[in-house]
Short mmCIF file of C-alpha atoms in Angstrom, two decimals:
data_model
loop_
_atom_site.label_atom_id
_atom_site.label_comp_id
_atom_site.label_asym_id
_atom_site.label_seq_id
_atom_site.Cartn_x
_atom_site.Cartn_y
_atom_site.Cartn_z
CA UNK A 3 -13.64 -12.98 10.01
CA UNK A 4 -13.94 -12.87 5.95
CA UNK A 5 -17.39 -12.72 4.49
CA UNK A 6 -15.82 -15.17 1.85
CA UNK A 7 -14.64 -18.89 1.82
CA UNK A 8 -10.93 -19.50 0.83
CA UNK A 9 -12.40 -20.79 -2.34
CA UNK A 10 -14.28 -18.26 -3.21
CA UNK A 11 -11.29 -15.08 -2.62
CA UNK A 12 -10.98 -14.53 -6.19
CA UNK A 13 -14.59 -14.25 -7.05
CA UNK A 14 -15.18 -11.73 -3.48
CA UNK A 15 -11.92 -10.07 -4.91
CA UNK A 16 -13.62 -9.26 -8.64
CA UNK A 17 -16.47 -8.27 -6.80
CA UNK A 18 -15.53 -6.28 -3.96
CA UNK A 19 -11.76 -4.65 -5.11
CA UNK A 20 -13.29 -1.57 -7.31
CA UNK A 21 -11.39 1.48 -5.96
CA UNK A 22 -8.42 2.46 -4.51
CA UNK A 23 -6.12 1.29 -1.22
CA UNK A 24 -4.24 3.94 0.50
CA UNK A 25 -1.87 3.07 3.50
CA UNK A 26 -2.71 3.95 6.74
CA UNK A 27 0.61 4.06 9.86
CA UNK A 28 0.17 3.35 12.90
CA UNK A 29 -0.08 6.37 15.35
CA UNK A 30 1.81 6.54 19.04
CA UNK A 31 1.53 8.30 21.92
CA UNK A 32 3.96 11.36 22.36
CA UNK A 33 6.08 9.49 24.56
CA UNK A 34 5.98 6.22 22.20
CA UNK A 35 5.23 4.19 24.54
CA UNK A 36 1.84 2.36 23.35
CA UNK A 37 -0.90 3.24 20.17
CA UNK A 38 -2.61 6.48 19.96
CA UNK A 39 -6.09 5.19 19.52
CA UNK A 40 -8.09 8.04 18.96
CA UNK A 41 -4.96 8.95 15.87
CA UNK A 42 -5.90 5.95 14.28
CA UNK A 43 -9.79 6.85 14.40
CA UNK A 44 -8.98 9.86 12.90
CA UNK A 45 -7.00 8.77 10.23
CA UNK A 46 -9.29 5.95 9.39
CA UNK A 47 -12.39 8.28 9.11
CA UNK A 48 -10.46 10.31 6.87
CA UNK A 49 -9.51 7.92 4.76
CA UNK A 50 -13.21 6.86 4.03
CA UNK A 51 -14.21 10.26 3.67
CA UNK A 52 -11.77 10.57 0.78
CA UNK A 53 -13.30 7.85 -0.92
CA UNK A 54 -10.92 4.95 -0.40
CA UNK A 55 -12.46 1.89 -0.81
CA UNK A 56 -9.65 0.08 2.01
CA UNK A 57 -6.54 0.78 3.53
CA UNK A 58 -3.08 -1.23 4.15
CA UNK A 59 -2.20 -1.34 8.13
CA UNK A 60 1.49 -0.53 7.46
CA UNK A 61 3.79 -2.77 9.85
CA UNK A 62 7.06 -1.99 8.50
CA UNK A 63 7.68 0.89 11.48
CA UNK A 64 8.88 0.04 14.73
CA UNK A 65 5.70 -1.73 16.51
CA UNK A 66 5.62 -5.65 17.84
CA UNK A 67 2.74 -7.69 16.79
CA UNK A 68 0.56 -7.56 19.23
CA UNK A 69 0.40 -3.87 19.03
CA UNK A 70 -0.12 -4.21 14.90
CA UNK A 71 -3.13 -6.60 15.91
CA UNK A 72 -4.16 -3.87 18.17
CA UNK A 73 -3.73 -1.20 15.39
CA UNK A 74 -5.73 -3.58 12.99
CA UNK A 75 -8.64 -4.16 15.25
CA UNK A 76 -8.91 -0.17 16.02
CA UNK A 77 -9.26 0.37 12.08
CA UNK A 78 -11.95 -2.36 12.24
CA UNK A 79 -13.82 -1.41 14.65
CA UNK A 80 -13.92 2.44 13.49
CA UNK A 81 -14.49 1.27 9.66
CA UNK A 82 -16.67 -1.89 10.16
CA UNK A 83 -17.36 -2.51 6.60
CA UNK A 84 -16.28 0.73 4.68
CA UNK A 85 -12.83 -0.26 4.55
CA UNK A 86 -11.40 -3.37 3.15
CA UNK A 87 -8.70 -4.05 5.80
CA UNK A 88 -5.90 -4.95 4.25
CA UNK A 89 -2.95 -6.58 6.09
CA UNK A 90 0.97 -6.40 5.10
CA UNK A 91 2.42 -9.50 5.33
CA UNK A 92 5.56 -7.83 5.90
CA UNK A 93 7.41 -9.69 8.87
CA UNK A 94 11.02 -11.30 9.60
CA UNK A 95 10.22 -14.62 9.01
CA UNK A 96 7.80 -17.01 7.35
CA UNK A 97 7.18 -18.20 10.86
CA UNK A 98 6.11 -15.07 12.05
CA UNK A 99 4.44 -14.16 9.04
CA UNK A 100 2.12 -17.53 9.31
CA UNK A 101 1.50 -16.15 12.88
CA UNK A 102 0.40 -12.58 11.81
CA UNK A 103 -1.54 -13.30 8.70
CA UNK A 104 -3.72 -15.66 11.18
CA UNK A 105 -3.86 -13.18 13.50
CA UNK A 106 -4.97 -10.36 11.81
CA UNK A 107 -7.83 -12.43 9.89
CA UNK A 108 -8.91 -13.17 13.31
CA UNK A 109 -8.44 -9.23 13.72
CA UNK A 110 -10.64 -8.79 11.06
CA UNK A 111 -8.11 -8.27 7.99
CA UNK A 112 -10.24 -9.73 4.75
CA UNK A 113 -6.94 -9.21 2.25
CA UNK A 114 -3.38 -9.52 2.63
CA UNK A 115 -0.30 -7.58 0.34
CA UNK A 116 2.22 -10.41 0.57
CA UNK A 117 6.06 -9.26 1.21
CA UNK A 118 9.31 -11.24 1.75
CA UNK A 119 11.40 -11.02 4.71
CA UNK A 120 14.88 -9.29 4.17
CA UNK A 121 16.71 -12.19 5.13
CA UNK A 122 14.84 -14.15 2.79
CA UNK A 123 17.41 -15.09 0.03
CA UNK A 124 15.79 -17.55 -2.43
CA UNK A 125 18.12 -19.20 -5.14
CA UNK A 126 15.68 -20.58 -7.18
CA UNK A 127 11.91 -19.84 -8.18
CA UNK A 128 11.23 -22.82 -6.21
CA UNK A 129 12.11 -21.15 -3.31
CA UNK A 130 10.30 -18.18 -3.69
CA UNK A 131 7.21 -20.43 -4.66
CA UNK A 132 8.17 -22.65 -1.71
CA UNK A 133 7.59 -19.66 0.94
CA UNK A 134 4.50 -17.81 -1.11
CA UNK A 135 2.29 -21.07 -1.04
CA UNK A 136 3.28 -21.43 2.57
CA UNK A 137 2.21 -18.48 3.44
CA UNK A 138 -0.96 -18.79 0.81
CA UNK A 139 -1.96 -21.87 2.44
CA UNK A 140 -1.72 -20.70 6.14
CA UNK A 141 -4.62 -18.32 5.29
CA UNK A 142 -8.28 -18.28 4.26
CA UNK A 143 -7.86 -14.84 3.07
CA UNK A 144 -7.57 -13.35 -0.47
CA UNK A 145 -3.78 -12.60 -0.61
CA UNK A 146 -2.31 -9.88 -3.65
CA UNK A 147 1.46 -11.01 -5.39
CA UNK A 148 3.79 -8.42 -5.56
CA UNK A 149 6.11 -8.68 -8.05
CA UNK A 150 9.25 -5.60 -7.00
CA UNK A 151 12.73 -5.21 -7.22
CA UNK A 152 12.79 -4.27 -3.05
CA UNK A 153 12.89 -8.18 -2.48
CA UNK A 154 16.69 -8.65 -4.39
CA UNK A 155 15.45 -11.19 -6.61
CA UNK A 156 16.43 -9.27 -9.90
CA UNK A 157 18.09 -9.91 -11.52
CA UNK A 158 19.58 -13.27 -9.24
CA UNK A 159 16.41 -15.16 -10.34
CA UNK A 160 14.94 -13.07 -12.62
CA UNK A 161 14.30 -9.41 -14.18
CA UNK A 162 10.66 -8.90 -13.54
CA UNK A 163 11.32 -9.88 -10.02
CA UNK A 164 8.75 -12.44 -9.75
CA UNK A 165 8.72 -14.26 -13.59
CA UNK A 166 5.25 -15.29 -15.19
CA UNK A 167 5.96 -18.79 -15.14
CA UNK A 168 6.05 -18.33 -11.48
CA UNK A 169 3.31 -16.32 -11.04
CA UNK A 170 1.13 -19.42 -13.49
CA UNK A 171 1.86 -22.11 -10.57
CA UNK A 172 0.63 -20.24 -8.09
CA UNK A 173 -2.09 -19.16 -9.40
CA UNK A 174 -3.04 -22.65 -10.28
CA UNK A 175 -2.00 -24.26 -6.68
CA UNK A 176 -3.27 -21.57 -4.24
CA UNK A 177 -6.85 -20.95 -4.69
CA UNK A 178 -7.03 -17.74 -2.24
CA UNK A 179 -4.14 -15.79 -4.76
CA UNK A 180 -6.62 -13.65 -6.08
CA UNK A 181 -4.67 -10.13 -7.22
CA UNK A 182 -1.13 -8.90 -8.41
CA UNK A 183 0.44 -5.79 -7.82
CA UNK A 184 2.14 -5.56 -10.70
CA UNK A 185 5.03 -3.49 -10.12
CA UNK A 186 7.96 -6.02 -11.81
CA UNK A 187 10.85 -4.51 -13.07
CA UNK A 188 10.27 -1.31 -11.84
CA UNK A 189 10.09 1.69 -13.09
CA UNK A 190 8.72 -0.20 -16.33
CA UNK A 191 4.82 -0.66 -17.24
CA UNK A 192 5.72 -4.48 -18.82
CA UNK A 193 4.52 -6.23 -15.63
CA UNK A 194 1.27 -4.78 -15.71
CA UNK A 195 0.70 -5.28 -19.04
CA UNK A 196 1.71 -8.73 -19.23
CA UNK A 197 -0.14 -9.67 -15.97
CA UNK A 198 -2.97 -8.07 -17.06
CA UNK A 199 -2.76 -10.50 -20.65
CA UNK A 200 -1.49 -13.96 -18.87
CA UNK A 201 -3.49 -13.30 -16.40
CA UNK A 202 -6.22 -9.94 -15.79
CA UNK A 203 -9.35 -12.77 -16.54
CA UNK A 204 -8.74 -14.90 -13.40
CA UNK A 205 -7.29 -12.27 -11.17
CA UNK A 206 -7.41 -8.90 -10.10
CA UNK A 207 -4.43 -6.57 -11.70
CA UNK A 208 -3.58 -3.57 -9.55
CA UNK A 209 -1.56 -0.51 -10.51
CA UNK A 210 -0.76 1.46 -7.09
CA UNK A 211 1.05 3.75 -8.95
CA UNK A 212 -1.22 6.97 -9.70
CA UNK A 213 0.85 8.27 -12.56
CA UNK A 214 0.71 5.09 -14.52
CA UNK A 215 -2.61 4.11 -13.54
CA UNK A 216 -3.73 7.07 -15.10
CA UNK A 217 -2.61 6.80 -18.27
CA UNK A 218 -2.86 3.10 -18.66
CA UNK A 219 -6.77 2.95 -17.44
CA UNK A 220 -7.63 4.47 -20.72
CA UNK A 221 -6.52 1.64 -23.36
CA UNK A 222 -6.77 -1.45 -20.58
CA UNK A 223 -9.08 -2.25 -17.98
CA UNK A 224 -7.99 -1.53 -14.14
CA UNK A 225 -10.36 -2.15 -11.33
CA UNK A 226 -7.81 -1.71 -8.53
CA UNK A 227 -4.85 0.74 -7.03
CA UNK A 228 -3.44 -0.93 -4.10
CA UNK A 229 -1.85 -0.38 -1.94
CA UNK A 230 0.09 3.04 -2.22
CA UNK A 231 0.28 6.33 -0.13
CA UNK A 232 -2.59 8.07 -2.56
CA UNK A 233 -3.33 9.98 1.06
CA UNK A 234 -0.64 12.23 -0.19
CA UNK A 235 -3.46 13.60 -2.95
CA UNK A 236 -6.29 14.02 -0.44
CA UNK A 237 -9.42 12.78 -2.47
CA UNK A 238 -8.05 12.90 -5.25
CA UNK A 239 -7.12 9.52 -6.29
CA UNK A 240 -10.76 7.67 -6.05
CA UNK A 241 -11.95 10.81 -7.66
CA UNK A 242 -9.88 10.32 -11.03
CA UNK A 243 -10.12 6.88 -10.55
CA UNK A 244 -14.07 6.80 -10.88
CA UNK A 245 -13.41 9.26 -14.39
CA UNK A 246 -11.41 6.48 -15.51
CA UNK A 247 -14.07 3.97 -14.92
CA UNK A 248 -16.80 6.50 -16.29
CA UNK A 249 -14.62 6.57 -19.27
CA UNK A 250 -14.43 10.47 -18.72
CA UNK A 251 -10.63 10.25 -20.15
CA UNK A 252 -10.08 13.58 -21.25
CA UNK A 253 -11.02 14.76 -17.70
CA UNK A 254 -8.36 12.18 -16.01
CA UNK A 255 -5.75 13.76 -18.40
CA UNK A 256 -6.28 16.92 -17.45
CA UNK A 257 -6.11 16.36 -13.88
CA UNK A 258 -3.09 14.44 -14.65
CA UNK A 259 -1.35 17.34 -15.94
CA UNK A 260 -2.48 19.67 -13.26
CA UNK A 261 -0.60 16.92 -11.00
CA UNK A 262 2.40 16.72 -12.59
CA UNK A 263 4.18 19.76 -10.15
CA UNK A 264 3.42 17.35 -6.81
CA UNK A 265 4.41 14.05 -8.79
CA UNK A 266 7.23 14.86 -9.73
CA UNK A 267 8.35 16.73 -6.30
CA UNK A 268 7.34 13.30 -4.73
CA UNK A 269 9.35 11.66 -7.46
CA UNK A 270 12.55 13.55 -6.45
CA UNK A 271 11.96 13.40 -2.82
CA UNK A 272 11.51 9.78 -3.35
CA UNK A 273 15.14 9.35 -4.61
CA UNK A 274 16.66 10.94 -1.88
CA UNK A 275 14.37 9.54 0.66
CA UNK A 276 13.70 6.03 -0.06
CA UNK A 277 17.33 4.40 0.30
CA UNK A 278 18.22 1.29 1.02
CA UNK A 279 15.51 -0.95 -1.00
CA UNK A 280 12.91 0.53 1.89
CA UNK A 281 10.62 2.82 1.75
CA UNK A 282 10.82 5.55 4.18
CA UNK A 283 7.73 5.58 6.23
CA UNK A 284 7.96 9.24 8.21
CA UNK A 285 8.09 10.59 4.73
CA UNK A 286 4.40 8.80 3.97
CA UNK A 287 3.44 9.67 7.68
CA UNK A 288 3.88 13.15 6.66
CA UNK A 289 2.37 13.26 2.91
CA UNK A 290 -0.17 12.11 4.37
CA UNK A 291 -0.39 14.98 7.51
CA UNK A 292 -0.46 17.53 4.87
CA UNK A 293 -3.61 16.21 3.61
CA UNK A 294 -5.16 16.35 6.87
CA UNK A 295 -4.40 12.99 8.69
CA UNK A 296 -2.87 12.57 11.88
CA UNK A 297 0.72 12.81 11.61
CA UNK A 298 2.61 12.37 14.80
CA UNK A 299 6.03 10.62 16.10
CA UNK A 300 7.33 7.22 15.02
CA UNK A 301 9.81 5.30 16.95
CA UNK A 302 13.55 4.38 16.28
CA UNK A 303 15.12 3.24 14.55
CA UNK A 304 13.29 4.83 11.82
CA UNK A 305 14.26 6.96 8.61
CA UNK A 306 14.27 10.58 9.07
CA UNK A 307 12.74 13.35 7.22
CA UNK A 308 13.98 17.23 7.20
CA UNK A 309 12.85 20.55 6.42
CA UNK A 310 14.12 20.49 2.63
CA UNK A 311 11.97 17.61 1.54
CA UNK A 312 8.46 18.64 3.57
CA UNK A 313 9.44 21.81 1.81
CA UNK A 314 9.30 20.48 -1.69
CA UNK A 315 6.63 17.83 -0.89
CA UNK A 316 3.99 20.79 0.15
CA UNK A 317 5.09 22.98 -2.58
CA UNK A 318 4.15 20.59 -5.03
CA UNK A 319 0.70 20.09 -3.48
CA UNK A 320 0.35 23.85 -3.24
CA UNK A 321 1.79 23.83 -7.51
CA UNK A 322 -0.28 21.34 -8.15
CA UNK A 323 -3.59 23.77 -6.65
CA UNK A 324 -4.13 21.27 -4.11
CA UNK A 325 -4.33 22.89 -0.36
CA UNK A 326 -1.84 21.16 1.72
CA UNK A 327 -1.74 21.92 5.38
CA UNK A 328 0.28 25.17 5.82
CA UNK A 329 0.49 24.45 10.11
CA UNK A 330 4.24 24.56 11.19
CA UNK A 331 6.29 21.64 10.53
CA UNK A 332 7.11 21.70 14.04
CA UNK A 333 3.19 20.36 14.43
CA UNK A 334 3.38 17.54 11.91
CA UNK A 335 5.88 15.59 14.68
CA UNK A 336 3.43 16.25 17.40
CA UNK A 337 0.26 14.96 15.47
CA UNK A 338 -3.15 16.31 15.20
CA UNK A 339 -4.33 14.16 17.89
CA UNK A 340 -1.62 13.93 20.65
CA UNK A 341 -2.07 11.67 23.55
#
């Protein structure tokens, strides 16, 4: 369970949130047919190696609930208290989402990305606060907004996704919403700014996105990047992100720059990859395989990635002087850890 009282989230959040989130996917068995435990060890020792202060248990791959408890409790156990455990509210209907979120703070989960359902088709900020503070209130743990055009509801309600005024009631009626990842109206920096303004002394404002964090840490303050697949960088991420803090700026910028090849081959892969309004997971599975974690198979139906894109995505790692795996593709569907 949470070291922290539902009362008490945004005070544990100021507190304990310093750092970055990366994502961590579940790992299967070659044949699919159940978790690969020892996968998900791996993957979760790696990530606190790198110096990520928690990770997101990514549900939005082909896995029922009880196995994304499973998957939960596995990073727990292997991370105890190194990891914030993060869960991704991320389901197919509030019902079920009220279900998970319960289940995985039983499971150990101490903060919670909230998501909306695709089916979900609010006409009116009152919906949208309707469901949020339903799902809020089902939970003792710290849950993190997130304002983003995947949910539909620009420009139909608004175009900053999830408006200010919206974002004020629910920070005054649910006492556990204790972060936002500020991401409205992508691809602009306005939400982060004006979060960070309305509302950066009450909760925590997180920028998951490392080539605006970047920049942006060095004329506001940013405590948090969460949740994003920063695996793709290796170590990198928490290590620029402690500069930042240090206020070693001109030493962030210039690992910026000596980024900019791999960001901008993820940027491009990201365009062809990421259709839809989803985000295609194998991609992440296998950013994050040519740092070093596991890899491995995912199950159907599931998004698809071929040799053109792992091409560009490890060429931009190797442009950007950063040592990506150079195994055979062929490996990266088998996994380092095959079961």
């Amino acid at each position: 369970m949470a070291s922290y009282k539902k009362h008490e989230a945004r005070e544990w959040a100021r507190e304990k949130l310093v750092g970055v989130i990366n994502c961590t996917l579940p790992s299967f068995s070659n044949d699919l047919t159940r978790l690969n435990e020892k996968a998900i060890r791996h993957d979760t020792r790696l990530a606190i190696e790198h110096g990520f202060i928690g990770t997101l248990g990514v549900c939005e791959v082909s896995i029922t609930l009880d196995e994304y408890i499973d998957f939960l409790a596995m990073i727990k156990d292997e991370a105890r208290d190194r990891l914030v455990l993060t869960h991704h509210a991320s389901w197919n209907t509030l019902a079920q989402n009220i279900e998970a979120v319960q289940r995985a703070e039983a499971a150990g989960a101490e903060f919670v990305l909230l998501s909306y359902p695709p089916a979900f088709y609010p006409e009116s900020e009152e919906d949208i606060y309707q469901y949020t503070k339903a799902l809020c209130d089902s939970t003792n743990l710290a849950v993190m907004l997130f304002p983003m055009f995947l949910w539909g509801f620009s420009p139909r309600i608004h175009p900053s996704d999830i408006p200010v005024s919206l974002i004020r009631r629910l920070i005054d009626d649910c006492p556990n919403v204790a972060a936002i990842k500020a991401e409205g109206g992508f691809p602009s920096i306005q939400s982060v700014i004006e979060c960070n303004r309305l509302f950066g002394k009450e909760v925590v404002i997180s920028m998951p996105i490392e080539g605006e964090l970047i920049p942006l840490s060095q004329i506001m303050p940013i405590q948090l990047s969460a949740t994003s697949d920063h695996e793709y960088w290796g170590p990198l991420i928490p290590e620029v992100f402690n500069l930042l803090q240090d206020g070693e700026f001109d030493k962030a910028s210039e690992i910026f720059w000596r980024m900019h090849p791999a960001r901008k081959a993820k940027g491009l892969v990201a365009q062809q990859m990421h259709g839809g309004h989803f985000i295609n997971r194998y991609v992440w599975k296998f950013q994050g395989w040519l740092q070093g974690y596991n890899g491995g198979p995912l199950r159907m139906p599931t998004q698809r990635i071929h040799d053109p894109q792992m091409i560009t995505l490890r060429k931009g790692l190797i442009d950007a002087g950063l040592n990506p795996s150079m195994e055979p593709f062929r490996d990266f569907f088998i996994g380092r850890h095959p079961m």
